């Protein structure tokens, strides 16, 4: 056999071996990518299941804020504006906590018990929603406590004393 033919045969063999190696590496990389994708999907499903379970156990608050919700209310979590009672609302709420037992936020309170005073200059306050119960198949907070930043002061309003009921429908 001439040396050119041997070189060609060796080249072809080497090329075939290289291509086979690339194919094996490609299959290995594809298998690893598939395993990674499956693991990623499992992780995403676990995170989704956990957040769904957490969301399912986290109560809503029935909010009557706005004309469209005045009569029936709307179940919400972390609302920026919340009607606490027929006398009191809290606006620009920054929720610090919202979990299965209670929600705590700070905001600006207005109410019929302070009329012009707090309409022009809302009062800073902390609201705590508590006592979650299942109502009509939905877990909702049923009570609130309101604490004005400077204390109740001269305001003699029921909503500023102790734990008060929240609307649940």
Short mmCIF file of C-alpha atoms in Angstrom, two decimals:
data_model
loop_
_atom_site.label_atom_id
_atom_site.label_comp_id
_atom_site.label_asym_id
_atom_site.label_seq_id
_atom_site.Cartn_x
_atom_site.Cartn_y
_atom_site.Cartn_z
CA UNK A 1 0.00 0.00 0.00
CA UNK A 2 1.39 3.38 -0.93
CA UNK A 3 2.08 5.84 1.89
CA UNK A 4 -0.50 8.31 0.51
CA UNK A 5 -3.24 5.72 0.86
CA UNK A 6 -2.15 4.91 4.42
CA UNK A 7 -2.16 8.61 5.32
CA UNK A 8 -5.60 9.04 3.79
CA UNK A 9 -6.90 5.99 5.64
CA UNK A 10 -5.37 7.24 8.93
CA UNK A 11 -6.84 10.70 8.30
CA UNK A 12 -10.23 9.22 7.65
CA UNK A 13 -9.99 7.01 10.74
CA UNK A 14 -8.88 9.96 12.86
CA UNK A 15 -11.62 12.11 11.39
CA UNK A 16 -14.19 9.35 12.03
CA UNK A 17 -12.97 8.97 15.61
CA UNK A 18 -13.11 12.73 16.12
CA UNK A 19 -16.64 12.90 14.73
CA UNK A 20 -17.70 9.98 16.89
CA UNK A 21 -16.18 11.76 19.91
CA UNK A 22 -18.04 14.95 19.05
CA UNK A 23 -21.27 12.97 18.68
CA UNK A 24 -20.75 11.33 22.09
CA UNK A 25 -19.97 14.70 23.66
CA UNK A 26 -23.04 16.18 21.96
CA UNK A 27 -25.25 13.39 23.34
CA UNK A 28 -23.70 13.88 26.80
CA UNK A 29 -24.26 17.65 26.63
CA UNK A 30 -27.84 17.14 25.41
CA UNK A 31 -28.51 14.68 28.25
CA UNK A 32 -27.05 17.12 30.78
CA UNK A 33 -29.14 19.97 29.36
CA UNK A 34 -32.26 17.79 29.51
CA UNK A 35 -31.48 16.84 33.14
CA UNK A 36 -30.90 20.50 33.98
CA UNK A 37 -34.13 21.51 32.27
CA UNK A 38 -36.05 18.79 34.13
CA UNK A 39 -34.47 19.85 37.44
CA UNK A 40 -35.28 23.47 36.64
CA UNK A 41 -38.88 22.53 35.86
CA UNK A 42 -39.13 20.55 39.11
CA UNK A 43 -37.75 23.54 41.04
CA UNK A 44 -40.15 25.92 39.30
CA UNK A 45 -43.07 23.58 40.04
CA UNK A 46 -42.02 23.31 43.69
CA UNK A 47 -41.73 27.10 44.00
CA UNK A 48 -45.10 27.55 42.27
CA UNK A 49 -46.73 24.92 44.52
CA UNK A 50 -45.26 26.56 47.61
CA UNK A 51 -46.40 30.03 46.55
CA UNK A 52 -49.87 28.70 45.66
CA UNK A 53 -50.07 26.96 49.03
CA UNK A 54 -48.82 30.12 50.75
CA UNK A 55 -51.23 32.28 48.76
CA UNK A 56 -54.06 29.90 49.58
CA UNK A 57 -53.39 30.20 53.32
CA UNK A 58 -52.78 33.95 53.28
CA UNK A 59 -55.97 35.87 54.11
CA UNK A 60 -57.58 38.61 52.10
CA UNK A 61 -59.19 41.76 53.42
CA UNK A 62 -62.61 42.77 52.11
CA UNK A 63 -62.12 46.31 50.88
CA UNK A 64 -64.97 48.74 50.18
CA UNK A 65 -62.69 51.44 48.78
CA UNK A 66 -63.96 53.12 45.61
CA UNK A 67 -67.43 53.45 44.12
CA UNK A 68 -67.22 50.11 42.33
CA UNK A 69 -66.58 48.31 45.65
CA UNK A 70 -68.76 50.39 47.97
CA UNK A 71 -71.65 47.94 48.23
CA UNK A 72 -70.12 44.48 47.90
CA UNK A 73 -66.44 45.04 48.63
CA UNK A 74 -63.58 43.24 46.94
CA UNK A 75 -61.17 40.67 48.36
CA UNK A 76 -57.64 42.11 48.20
CA UNK A 77 -54.18 41.59 49.57
CA UNK A 78 -51.89 44.53 50.35
CA UNK A 79 -54.29 47.29 49.20
CA UNK A 80 -52.86 50.82 48.98
CA UNK A 81 -56.19 52.26 50.24
CA UNK A 82 -58.46 50.48 52.71
CA UNK A 83 -61.85 51.28 54.19
CA UNK A 84 -61.63 50.09 57.79
CA UNK A 85 -65.15 51.00 58.87
CA UNK A 86 -67.99 53.32 57.95
CA UNK A 87 -66.09 56.04 59.86
CA UNK A 88 -62.42 55.42 59.01
CA UNK A 89 -60.12 54.84 56.02
CA UNK A 90 -56.36 54.45 55.69
CA UNK A 91 -54.53 55.53 52.52
CA UNK A 92 -51.02 55.25 51.08
CA UNK A 93 -50.56 52.06 53.09
CA UNK A 94 -47.07 50.55 53.21
CA UNK A 95 -47.60 46.95 54.30
CA UNK A 96 -44.72 45.66 56.42
CA UNK A 97 -46.22 42.23 57.03
CA UNK A 98 -48.99 40.16 55.43
CA UNK A 99 -49.13 36.55 56.56
CA UNK A 100 -51.51 33.82 57.71
CA UNK A 101 -52.10 35.42 61.13
CA UNK A 102 -51.94 39.17 60.64
CA UNK A 103 -51.09 42.08 58.38
CA UNK A 104 -49.38 45.25 59.58
CA UNK A 105 -49.01 48.47 57.62
CA UNK A 106 -48.50 52.19 58.07
CA UNK A 107 -50.39 54.91 56.28
CA UNK A 108 -52.48 58.06 56.48
CA UNK A 109 -55.80 57.91 58.33
CA UNK A 110 -58.88 59.98 57.65
CA UNK A 111 -62.24 59.65 59.28
CA UNK A 112 -65.55 61.33 59.91
CA UNK A 113 -64.44 61.79 63.52
CA UNK A 114 -61.71 64.27 62.54
CA UNK A 115 -63.30 65.91 59.47
CA UNK A 116 -61.39 69.02 58.35
CA UNK A 117 -58.39 68.33 60.56
CA UNK A 118 -57.40 65.04 58.96
CA UNK A 119 -58.88 65.72 55.53
CA UNK A 120 -56.37 68.53 55.06
CA UNK A 121 -53.59 66.79 56.95
CA UNK A 122 -54.11 63.00 57.28
CA UNK A 123 -52.95 61.41 60.51
CA UNK A 124 -50.05 58.95 60.46
CA UNK A 125 -51.05 55.54 61.82
CA UNK A 126 -50.31 51.84 62.01
CA UNK A 127 -53.07 49.38 61.18
CA UNK A 128 -53.02 45.72 62.18
CA UNK A 129 -55.44 43.29 60.52
CA UNK A 130 -56.06 40.09 62.46
CA UNK A 131 -58.39 37.25 63.40
CA UNK A 132 -58.51 35.44 60.02
CA UNK A 133 -61.63 33.33 59.46
CA UNK A 134 -63.11 31.50 56.50
CA UNK A 135 -66.12 33.40 55.18
CA UNK A 136 -67.96 32.17 52.09
CA UNK A 137 -65.08 29.78 51.34
CA UNK A 138 -62.40 32.49 51.48
CA UNK A 139 -59.99 33.21 54.32
CA UNK A 140 -60.31 36.88 55.34
CA UNK A 141 -59.14 39.08 58.19
CA UNK A 142 -62.10 39.96 60.42
CA UNK A 143 -60.61 42.54 62.81
CA UNK A 144 -58.41 45.62 62.83
CA UNK A 145 -56.54 47.71 65.39
CA UNK A 146 -55.58 51.28 64.60
CA UNK A 147 -52.89 53.24 66.44
CA UNK A 148 -52.27 56.89 65.60
CA UNK A 149 -48.59 57.87 65.54
CA UNK A 150 -49.06 60.56 68.18
CA UNK A 151 -51.67 58.62 70.15
CA UNK A 152 -55.44 59.14 69.95
CA UNK A 153 -55.08 62.55 71.60
CA UNK A 154 -58.32 64.51 71.57
CA UNK A 155 -60.05 62.12 69.19
CA UNK A 156 -62.79 60.10 70.84
CA UNK A 157 -63.59 57.57 68.15
CA UNK A 158 -64.53 53.91 68.52
CA UNK A 159 -62.08 52.95 65.75
CA UNK A 160 -59.17 54.19 67.88
CA UNK A 161 -59.96 51.98 70.89
CA UNK A 162 -59.07 48.28 70.87
CA UNK A 163 -59.74 45.70 68.22
CA UNK A 164 -62.64 46.52 65.92
CA UNK A 165 -64.56 44.34 63.42
CA UNK A 166 -63.83 44.50 59.69
CA UNK A 167 -66.45 43.97 57.01
CA UNK A 168 -66.25 40.40 55.68
CA UNK A 169 -68.57 40.75 52.69
#
